Every structure is written in C-alpha cells, then in structure tokens.
Coordinates of C-alpha atoms and ligand atoms in Angstrom, one line a residue:
M1 CA 0.0 -0.1 0.0
K2 CA 1.3 3.5 -0.9
K3 CA 1.6 5.8 2.0
I4 CA -0.6 8.8 2.4
Q5 CA 1.4 12.0 1.5
M6 CA 1.2 15.3 3.4
T7 CA 2.1 18.7 2.2
T8 CA 2.4 20.9 5.3
P9 CA 4.3 19.8 8.4
L10 CA 2.4 19.0 11.6
V11 CA 4.0 20.3 14.7
E12 CA 4.9 17.3 16.9
M13 CA 5.4 18.0 20.6
D14 CA 6.8 15.0 22.4
G15 CA 6.4 14.7 26.2
D16 CA 7.2 12.7 29.3
E17 CA 6.8 9.4 31.2
M18 CA 4.2 6.8 30.3
T19 CA 2.6 9.1 27.6
R20 CA 6.0 9.4 25.9
I21 CA 6.1 5.5 25.8
L22 CA 2.7 5.5 24.3
W23 CA 3.4 8.2 21.9
K24 CA 6.3 6.1 20.3
M25 CA 4.0 3.0 20.1
I26 CA 1.1 4.9 18.5
K27 CA 3.6 6.4 15.9
D28 CA 5.3 3.1 15.2
E29 CA 2.1 1.0 15.0
L30 CA -0.7 3.1 13.9
L31 CA 0.8 6.2 11.9
L32 CA 4.2 5.5 10.2
P33 CA 3.1 2.4 8.4
F34 CA 0.2 4.4 6.7
V35 CA 1.2 8.0 6.5
D36 CA 4.4 9.6 5.1
L37 CA 4.4 11.6 8.3
K38 CA 5.7 15.2 7.7
V39 CA 6.3 16.8 11.1
E40 CA 8.4 19.5 12.7
Y41 CA 9.5 17.7 15.9
Y42 CA 9.9 19.4 19.2
D43 CA 10.9 17.5 22.4
L44 CA 9.1 19.0 25.2
G45 CA 10.3 16.2 27.5
L46 CA 11.4 17.7 30.8
P47 CA 15.1 17.1 30.3
K48 CA 15.1 19.0 26.9
R49 CA 13.1 21.9 28.4
D50 CA 15.7 22.1 31.2
E51 CA 18.6 21.9 28.6
T52 CA 17.2 24.6 26.5
G53 CA 16.1 26.9 29.4
D54 CA 12.6 26.2 28.2
Q55 CA 13.1 27.9 24.9
I56 CA 12.0 24.7 23.1
T57 CA 8.4 25.2 24.4
I58 CA 8.3 28.8 23.1
D59 CA 9.7 27.5 19.8
A60 CA 7.2 24.9 19.6
A61 CA 4.2 27.4 20.3
Q62 CA 5.6 29.6 17.6
A63 CA 5.7 26.7 15.2
C64 CA 1.9 26.0 15.9
K65 CA 1.2 29.6 15.0
K66 CA 3.3 29.3 11.7
Y67 CA 1.8 26.0 10.5
G68 CA -1.7 26.2 12.2
V69 CA -1.8 22.6 13.6
G70 CA 0.1 20.9 16.4
V71 CA -0.1 17.7 18.5
K72 CA 1.2 17.4 21.9
C73 CA 2.0 14.6 24.3
A74 CA 1.4 15.1 28.0
T75 CA 4.3 16.8 29.8
I76 CA 5.4 17.1 33.5
T77 CA 4.6 20.4 35.1
P78 CA 7.7 20.6 37.5
N79 CA 7.1 20.9 41.3
A80 CA 9.6 20.6 44.1
Q81 CA 9.8 16.9 44.1
R82 CA 10.5 16.9 40.2
M83 CA 13.3 19.6 40.9
T84 CA 15.3 16.8 42.6
E85 CA 14.1 13.9 40.4
Y86 CA 15.2 15.6 37.2
K87 CA 18.1 17.8 38.7
L88 CA 16.4 20.8 37.2
H89 CA 18.1 24.2 36.9
Q90 CA 14.6 26.0 37.5
M91 CA 11.1 25.2 38.3
W92 CA 9.9 25.6 34.7
K93 CA 6.3 26.9 34.0
S94 CA 3.6 24.6 32.9
P95 CA 4.3 24.0 28.9
N96 CA 0.5 24.3 28.4
G97 CA 0.2 27.6 30.1
T98 CA 3.2 28.9 27.9
I99 CA 1.6 27.5 24.7
R100 CA -1.9 28.9 25.7
S101 CA -0.5 32.3 26.4
I102 CA 1.3 32.4 23.0
L103 CA -1.6 31.1 20.9
D104 CA -4.0 33.1 23.0
G105 CA -6.4 30.1 22.8
T106 CA -9.4 28.6 24.4
V107 CA -9.5 25.0 25.5
F108 CA -12.2 22.7 24.3
R109 CA -12.6 19.4 26.2
A110 CA -14.8 16.6 24.9
P111 CA -15.2 12.9 26.0
I112 CA -14.8 10.1 23.7
T113 CA -18.0 8.2 24.1
I114 CA -18.8 4.5 23.4
P115 CA -22.1 2.5 23.4
T116 CA -20.8 0.2 26.2
I117 CA -19.9 2.9 28.7
H118 CA -23.1 4.6 29.9
P119 CA -22.6 8.2 31.3
V120 CA -23.7 8.6 34.9
V121 CA -26.4 10.9 33.6
K122 CA -28.6 8.5 31.8
N123 CA -30.2 10.8 29.2
W124 CA -26.8 12.1 27.9
E125 CA -26.6 10.5 24.4
K126 CA -23.8 12.7 22.8
P127 CA -20.6 14.3 24.2
I128 CA -20.8 17.5 25.8
T129 CA -17.8 19.8 25.1
I130 CA -16.6 22.4 27.7
A131 CA -14.9 25.5 26.4
R132 CA -13.2 27.1 29.4
H133 CA -12.0 30.7 29.3
A134 CA -8.5 30.4 30.3
Y135 CA -7.7 33.9 31.5
G136 CA -8.3 36.2 34.4
D137 CA -11.0 36.4 37.1
V138 CA -10.2 34.5 40.3
Y139 CA -7.1 33.0 38.7
K140 CA -5.4 36.4 38.4
S141 CA -7.0 38.1 41.6
V142 CA -5.5 39.9 44.5
E143 CA -6.7 39.4 47.9
L144 CA -6.5 41.0 51.4
R145 CA -7.5 40.1 54.8
A146 CA -9.0 42.8 56.8
E147 CA -7.8 42.4 60.5
E148 CA -10.0 45.1 62.0
P149 CA -13.0 47.4 61.3
G150 CA -12.5 49.6 58.3
T151 CA -13.6 50.5 54.8
A152 CA -12.7 48.5 51.6
K153 CA -12.8 50.3 48.3
L154 CA -12.5 49.6 44.7
V155 CA -10.5 52.3 42.9
F156 CA -9.5 52.8 39.1
D157 CA -7.1 55.5 38.3
G158 CA -7.2 56.0 34.4
A159 CA -4.0 56.8 32.5
D160 CA -5.7 60.0 31.3
G161 CA -6.4 61.1 34.9
S162 CA -10.0 59.8 35.2
H163 CA -10.8 58.4 38.6
Q164 CA -13.5 56.0 39.7
E165 CA -14.1 54.9 43.2
T166 CA -16.7 52.8 45.0
V167 CA -17.1 51.3 48.4
I168 CA -17.0 47.6 48.5
Q169 CA -17.9 47.1 52.2
T170 CA -17.6 49.0 55.5
F171 CA -16.3 46.3 58.0
K172 CA -17.4 46.3 61.6
G173 CA -14.9 43.5 62.3
P174 CA -12.4 41.3 60.4
G175 CA -13.0 40.0 56.9
V176 CA -11.8 39.0 53.5
I177 CA -11.5 41.0 50.3
Q178 CA -10.8 40.1 46.6
G179 CA -10.1 42.2 43.5
M180 CA -10.3 40.5 40.1
H181 CA -10.4 41.6 36.5
N182 CA -10.7 40.5 32.9
T183 CA -10.1 42.4 29.6
D184 CA -12.3 43.0 26.7
A185 CA -9.7 41.7 24.4
S186 CA -9.3 38.3 26.1
I187 CA -13.2 37.9 26.3
R188 CA -13.5 38.7 22.7
S189 CA -10.8 36.0 21.7
F190 CA -12.7 33.7 23.8
A191 CA -16.0 34.4 22.1
H192 CA -14.4 34.2 18.6
A193 CA -12.8 30.8 19.4
C194 CA -16.2 29.4 20.8
F195 CA -18.2 30.6 17.7
K196 CA -15.5 29.3 15.4
Y197 CA -15.4 26.0 17.1
A198 CA -19.2 25.7 17.1
T199 CA -19.3 26.2 13.2
D200 CA -16.2 23.8 12.8
T201 CA -17.9 21.0 14.6
K202 CA -21.5 22.0 13.7
Q203 CA -22.8 22.1 17.3
D204 CA -24.8 24.5 19.2
L205 CA -23.1 26.9 21.5
W206 CA -24.4 27.5 25.0
F207 CA -22.8 30.3 27.2
S208 CA -23.7 31.0 30.8
T209 CA -22.7 33.6 33.4
K210 CA -24.3 35.2 36.3
D211 CA -25.3 38.7 34.8
T212 CA -28.3 39.1 36.9
I213 CA -26.1 39.5 40.0
S214 CA -22.9 40.6 38.4
K215 CA -24.5 43.6 36.3
T216 CA -21.3 45.1 35.0
Y217 CA -18.6 42.3 35.1
D218 CA -20.6 39.3 33.9
A219 CA -22.8 41.5 31.8
R220 CA -19.7 42.6 29.9
F221 CA -19.1 38.9 28.9
R222 CA -22.6 38.6 27.7
E223 CA -22.4 42.0 25.7
I224 CA -19.2 40.9 24.0
F225 CA -20.6 37.4 23.1
D226 CA -23.6 39.1 21.6
E227 CA -21.6 41.5 19.6
V228 CA -19.1 38.9 18.3
F229 CA -22.2 36.6 17.4
Q230 CA -23.3 39.1 14.8
E231 CA -20.2 38.1 12.8
Y232 CA -21.3 34.4 12.9
K233 CA -25.0 34.7 12.7
A234 CA -25.3 34.0 9.0
R235 CA -23.1 30.9 9.2
F236 CA -24.9 29.5 12.2
E237 CA -28.2 29.9 10.3
E238 CA -26.8 28.2 7.3
L239 CA -25.5 25.2 9.5
G240 CA -28.7 25.1 11.5
I241 CA -27.1 25.6 14.7
T242 CA -28.0 28.1 17.5
Y243 CA -26.3 30.3 20.1
F244 CA -28.0 30.2 23.3
Y245 CA -27.3 32.3 26.5
T246 CA -28.6 31.6 29.9
L247 CA -27.7 31.9 33.6
I248 CA -25.1 29.6 35.0
D249 CA -27.6 28.0 37.4
D250 CA -30.2 27.5 34.7
A251 CA -27.4 26.1 32.3
V252 CA -26.5 23.5 35.0
A253 CA -30.1 22.3 35.3
R254 CA -30.6 22.1 31.5
V255 CA -27.2 20.4 31.0
I256 CA -28.3 17.6 33.3
R257 CA -31.7 17.2 31.5
S258 CA -30.3 17.5 28.0
K259 CA -29.2 14.7 25.5
G260 CA -25.7 16.3 25.1
G261 CA -24.3 17.1 21.7
F262 CA -23.3 20.8 22.2
I263 CA -20.6 23.2 23.4
W264 CA -20.9 24.8 26.8
A265 CA -18.8 28.0 27.0
C266 CA -17.9 28.7 30.5
K267 CA -16.1 31.5 32.5
N268 CA -12.8 30.4 34.0
Y269 CA -13.9 29.0 37.3
D270 CA -17.0 27.6 36.0
G271 CA -15.1 25.8 33.4
D272 CA -12.6 24.6 35.9
V273 CA -15.3 23.1 38.0
M274 CA -17.8 21.8 35.3
S275 CA -15.2 20.2 33.1
D276 CA -14.1 17.8 36.0
M277 CA -17.9 17.1 36.7
V278 CA -18.7 16.4 33.0
S279 CA -15.6 14.2 32.3
T280 CA -16.2 12.3 35.5
A281 CA -19.8 11.8 34.6
F282 CA -18.9 10.5 31.1
G283 CA -16.6 7.9 32.6
S284 CA -12.9 8.1 32.3
L285 CA -10.2 10.9 32.2
A286 CA -8.3 8.5 29.8
M287 CA -11.1 9.1 27.2
M288 CA -11.1 12.9 27.5
T289 CA -9.8 14.9 24.4
S290 CA -8.6 18.5 24.6
V291 CA -7.8 21.1 21.8
L292 CA -6.6 24.5 22.1
V293 CA -8.1 26.8 19.5
S294 CA -6.8 30.3 18.8
P295 CA -9.1 33.1 17.4
D296 CA -7.1 33.2 14.2
G297 CA -7.6 29.4 13.6
N298 CA -4.5 27.6 15.0
Y299 CA -5.2 24.2 16.6
E300 CA -3.3 22.2 19.2
Y301 CA -4.4 18.8 20.1
E302 CA -3.7 16.8 23.2
A303 CA -5.2 14.3 25.6
A304 CA -6.7 15.8 28.7
H305 CA -4.8 13.5 31.2
G306 CA -1.3 13.9 32.3
T307 CA 1.8 11.7 31.9
V308 CA 0.3 8.9 34.1
T309 CA 3.3 8.8 36.5
R310 CA 2.2 5.8 38.5
H311 CA 2.1 3.5 35.4
Y312 CA 5.4 4.9 34.4
Y313 CA 7.2 3.9 37.5
R314 CA 5.9 0.3 37.0
Y315 CA 6.9 0.4 33.5
L316 CA 10.5 1.3 34.6
Q317 CA 10.4 -1.8 36.7
G318 CA 9.7 -3.9 33.6
E319 CA 6.0 -4.4 34.0
E320 CA 3.6 -4.4 31.1
T321 CA 1.1 -1.6 31.9
S322 CA -2.4 -1.3 30.7
T323 CA -2.4 2.4 30.1
N324 CA -5.3 3.9 27.9
P325 CA -3.9 5.4 24.7
M326 CA -7.4 6.5 23.3
A327 CA -7.1 10.2 24.1
T328 CA -3.5 10.4 22.7
I329 CA -4.6 8.5 19.5
F330 CA -7.4 11.0 19.1
A331 CA -5.1 13.9 19.6
W332 CA -3.2 12.6 16.6
S333 CA -6.4 11.8 14.6
G334 CA -7.8 15.3 15.3
A335 CA -4.5 16.9 14.2
L336 CA -4.3 14.8 11.1
R337 CA -7.9 15.6 10.2
Q338 CA -7.3 19.3 10.7
R339 CA -4.2 19.2 8.7
G340 CA -6.2 17.4 6.0
L341 CA -8.9 19.9 6.0
K342 CA -6.5 22.9 5.9
D343 CA -4.6 21.5 3.0
G344 CA -7.4 19.9 1.2
L345 CA -6.0 16.3 1.5
S346 CA -9.0 14.0 1.7
A347 CA -6.9 10.9 2.0
L348 CA -5.5 12.3 5.4
T349 CA -9.0 13.2 6.7
Q350 CA -10.2 9.7 5.6
F351 CA -7.2 8.2 7.5
A352 CA -8.1 10.0 10.6
D353 CA -11.7 8.8 10.4
A354 CA -10.5 5.2 9.8
L355 CA -8.1 5.4 12.8
E356 CA -10.8 6.5 15.1
A357 CA -13.3 3.9 13.7
A358 CA -10.6 1.2 14.3
C359 CA -10.4 2.4 17.9
F360 CA -14.1 2.1 18.3
D361 CA -14.2 -1.3 16.7
T362 CA -11.5 -2.5 19.1
L363 CA -13.7 -1.3 22.1
G364 CA -16.8 -2.5 20.4
D365 CA -15.3 -6.0 20.4
G366 CA -14.7 -5.8 24.2
I367 CA -10.9 -5.3 23.9
A368 CA -10.0 -2.6 26.5
T369 CA -7.4 -1.3 28.9
K370 CA -7.9 -2.1 32.5
D371 CA -9.4 1.5 33.4
L372 CA -12.3 0.9 31.0
V373 CA -13.0 -2.7 31.9
N374 CA -14.9 -2.1 35.0
L375 CA -17.0 0.7 33.3
M376 CA -18.2 -1.4 30.4
E377 CA -21.7 -2.8 30.3
G378 CA -23.5 -5.3 28.0
V379 CA -20.1 -7.0 26.9
T380 CA -17.6 -9.3 28.6
P381 CA -14.5 -7.1 28.2
K382 CA -11.0 -8.6 27.7
S383 CA -8.5 -6.7 29.6
V384 CA -5.3 -6.1 27.6
N385 CA -2.0 -4.2 28.1
S386 CA -1.3 -1.0 26.0
A387 CA 0.8 -2.9 23.4
Q388 CA -1.9 -5.6 22.8
F389 CA -4.6 -2.7 22.6
I390 CA -2.7 -0.9 20.0
A391 CA -2.0 -4.1 18.1
A392 CA -5.7 -4.9 18.1
I393 CA -6.4 -1.3 16.7
R394 CA -3.8 -1.8 14.0
E395 CA -5.3 -5.1 12.9
R396 CA -8.7 -3.4 12.4
L397 CA -7.2 -0.4 10.7
E398 CA -5.3 -2.6 8.2
K399 CA -8.5 -4.4 7.3
S400 CA -10.5 -1.2 6.9
L401 CA -7.7 0.5 4.6
Ligands
NAP1 P1 -2.5 11.8 35.4 O1 -1.2 11.6 34.7 O2 -3.6 12.3 34.5 O3 -2.9 10.5 36.1 C1 -3.7 10.5 37.2 C2 -4.4 9.0 37.4 O4 -5.5 8.9 36.3 C3 -3.3 8.0 36.9 O5 -2.6 7.5 38.0 C4 -4.3 6.9 36.5 O6 -5.0 6.2 37.6 C5 -5.4 7.6 35.8 N1 -5.1 7.9 34.3 C6 -4.9 9.0 33.7 N2 -4.7 8.9 32.4 C7 -4.7 7.5 32.2 C8 -4.6 6.7 31.0 N3 -4.2 7.2 29.8 N4 -4.8 5.3 31.2 C9 -5.2 4.8 32.3 N5 -5.3 5.5 33.5 C10 -5.0 6.9 33.5 O7 -2.3 13.0 36.5 P2 -1.2 13.1 37.6 O8 -0.8 11.8 38.1 O9 -1.8 14.0 38.5 O10 0.0 13.9 37.1 C11 1.1 13.3 36.4 C12 2.1 14.3 35.7 O11 1.3 14.8 34.6 C13 2.4 15.5 36.6 O12 3.8 15.7 36.4 C14 1.5 16.6 35.9 O13 2.3 17.8 35.9 C15 1.3 16.2 34.4 N6 0.2 16.6 33.8 C16 0.3 17.1 32.6 C17 -0.9 17.5 31.8 C18 -0.7 17.9 30.3 O14 0.4 17.8 29.9 N7 -1.7 18.2 29.8 C19 -2.1 17.4 32.5 C20 -2.2 17.1 33.7 C21 -1.1 16.6 34.4 P3 -4.4 4.8 38.2 O15 -3.1 5.1 38.6 O16 -5.4 4.6 39.4 O17 -4.5 3.7 37.1
MG2 MG1 -9.5 21.7 37.8

C-alpha cells in the first residue's frame, strides 16, 4: 500500500513518562506504516526543556502559529519533587500555560463516548464539550484580609487622569476582600474561538454567566458574546445551529436534563469546576480529548490527562502496563484531520476517520485497557495491556484500509 502523503508539516510535541512511551508506540504501529508523516519535531520532555532553558516550548508554540496545527504529548509540570528527580536548573512553568498564552487560545474538552460505557447521567446521548475561558477572574485576583474594622474600596485611576471609586464594604470586624479583572480583548478572543469551534464542529453553543447578579462584570461577557455573534450569525443559520445564552444555574439544570451534543462555554472558574464534573460523569479521564483553538484558527491537540506517572514507575520496573492510549490517539487523529482539512487532503482526513473507527471497533469487540473494563456494560470485556490494545487497533485499521 502506498503511504498517504502530506504537504504541510504538523508540529509534533513529544512529552514525558508513560505518555512518551505510548507516543512512540502509536507512531510506530498506527501512523508511520500508513502515513508519510511530515512533522516538525519538538521534544518537550522535561530534560530537553531544562537543557534549552524552556526555549523549546516557546519555539514549539511559535511553530504552531506558523503551521496552524500541532499535536502534543502530555508533559510534566515541575514541582519541588521534580526538581530533585530531574536535577532541574529551574522550576519551569507549565508548557500548556506557555503555549496557551502564545496562541491566546481557548481550551475545548470533549469525551470520547462509546455505547458500552454509559454516562452517569442516563439521558446524555452525545458528548458535551466544555469551552473554558483560560484567562483572568479569580485565577489572576488579588486578595486581602481585613484584620480590623475599616472600609474597603475599589479604585480605578485611568491613564488619562480619570478616577473611579466605590465602597466595597464597611467592615465592623475582620473579613476578607478580593479584587479580580478580565479584559475586553481576552473575552473577545474567547468568544471568537467558541463561535468558530461551534461552526467547525456544527454544534450548538451555550454560554452562561451570572449577569443578573454581576451587572457590570458578567454583563460585559454577555455583551461581547452578543456583539461577536453578529459576525457568525449567518453561518450559524446556514448550518442550522444556535447560540443560546442563559444563567449559569439554569445552564447546570439544562445540561443535566439534556441529551448532550453541544458546546458549553464557561467562564474560567465555571469551566474549571464543570469540566471535572462532566468528564467524570462521562466515565474516564483517559477518554477525554482536549484542543486549544486560537481566534486566528490555530489548533493544538492533546489528551486531557497527564503523563500517568504511577504507570510509568511500574513500566520502569519492567511491568507491562495497561495504560489507555485512546485520548492520545485521538489527539493525533484530530490533528491529522485538521491538517487534511486545511490542506485539502481528503486521504488524510479519511485516514483520521479510519483510525478512530478502528479504535471504536476494538472497544466494540470488548478489547479494552484496565481502566475501562470495570465501566463497560453489556459486553464481557477482555483486559489487555497497552501494546496489545494498540496491536488490536492496528489489525482493524489494516483491514479497513
Ligand atoms: P494523570 O497523569 O492524569 O494520572 C492520574 C491517574 O489517572 C493515573 O494515575 C491513572 O490512575 C489515571 N489515568 C490518567 N490517564 C490514564 C490513562 N491514559 N490510562 C489509564 N489511567 C489513566 O495525573 P497526575 O498523576 O496528577 O499527573 C502526572 C503528571 O502529569 C504530573 O507531572 C503533571 O504535571 C502532569 N500533567 C500534565 C498534563 C498535560 O500535559 N496536559 C495534564 C495534567 C497533568 P491509576 O493510577 O489509578 O491507574
Ligand atoms: Mg481543575
């Protein structure tokens, strides 16, 4: 069989620990035999980040901007323990944070669903994608503790000399105070990324805030979304999809009653909390995909989970682990499909579809990694290790091609 050709390189970002092992297995078994992979390779493994003073992460993010599509393996975000384990020169920042700030992106997380794993919420029939605004609010807030009675004020001194001031609270005793912000520019980018992703994936977009209570702050989010929507309205009508705004508490109730199949755009904190709830309710972290989309249409695909350290330590002791490669495979298929769409290469998009179909066939035949075995219903699953699982996918992929 002739290998599928590519025209533009894909930005490949390698990573750490167990996912780095899976990464190589996926490439060797499921990609390289079928696709003449054209990649620009960046090793974001912790040793290389340390050696380059983290420049490699910045270079990789810039390459994503240049080529428009990247695929990333999970990476270690160093903490004190990693400093000693890897003898690091510095406690490097989270690569995902660095890439996110360079691409100015929004993160979309969606579960991979299969008929034999039923969501905890029994009426959910289709995946729910959470779009989380990844800038500002409580994540960039400042806080104070008032130790005695006194007055807390919110003050703004404009660069042109304007002045605004309002009393937050007159304290009769000790208390706590918090100041947070967001910017129109960041909210606008978030809105564009959401509307664009909705049209790309042909799904309805829901957006929720608490603008009845937060009449200036949250209201600004709603206003900007309404403004930006005007640019996408015609396209939404063409595709038969809708934009729907509601209060966060109403949204929660509706999401639970829904059949799924839409994108839920959330403010930073809501997205943090709701994405963990939604992913847990759908089954397994190992089945959660994640894509960073920038407002100018650059895409970075990855698995939502981390480097699966516990399995890696067992792997280092010579054990065959049953780590689930699904979300990492789907990061590759997502990136290859996007590359195919951007370059007009139908063979590449078809390959991405075939790869995902082979994964579903494998799980459909009851062949699964350990994490899924206990979740599956209506089949007697066979628990296999990662290598056997990938081999089973390859067998089915070869047949379908
Ligand atoms: P994790 O790697 O997601 O793993 C947490 C646990 O979830 C695992 O121990 C495993 O449970 C289960 N799990 C996750 N993915 C799995 C898979 N593919 N197959 C089977 N089980 C899976 O999170 P962590 O242990 O908190 O973090 C490890 C490292 O990853 C940290 O250094 C962190 O900085 C990094 N991290 C990176 C990213 C990223 O690059 N996007 C995201 C999160 C964390 P059992 O052990 O019970 O089997
Ligand atoms: Mg969280």
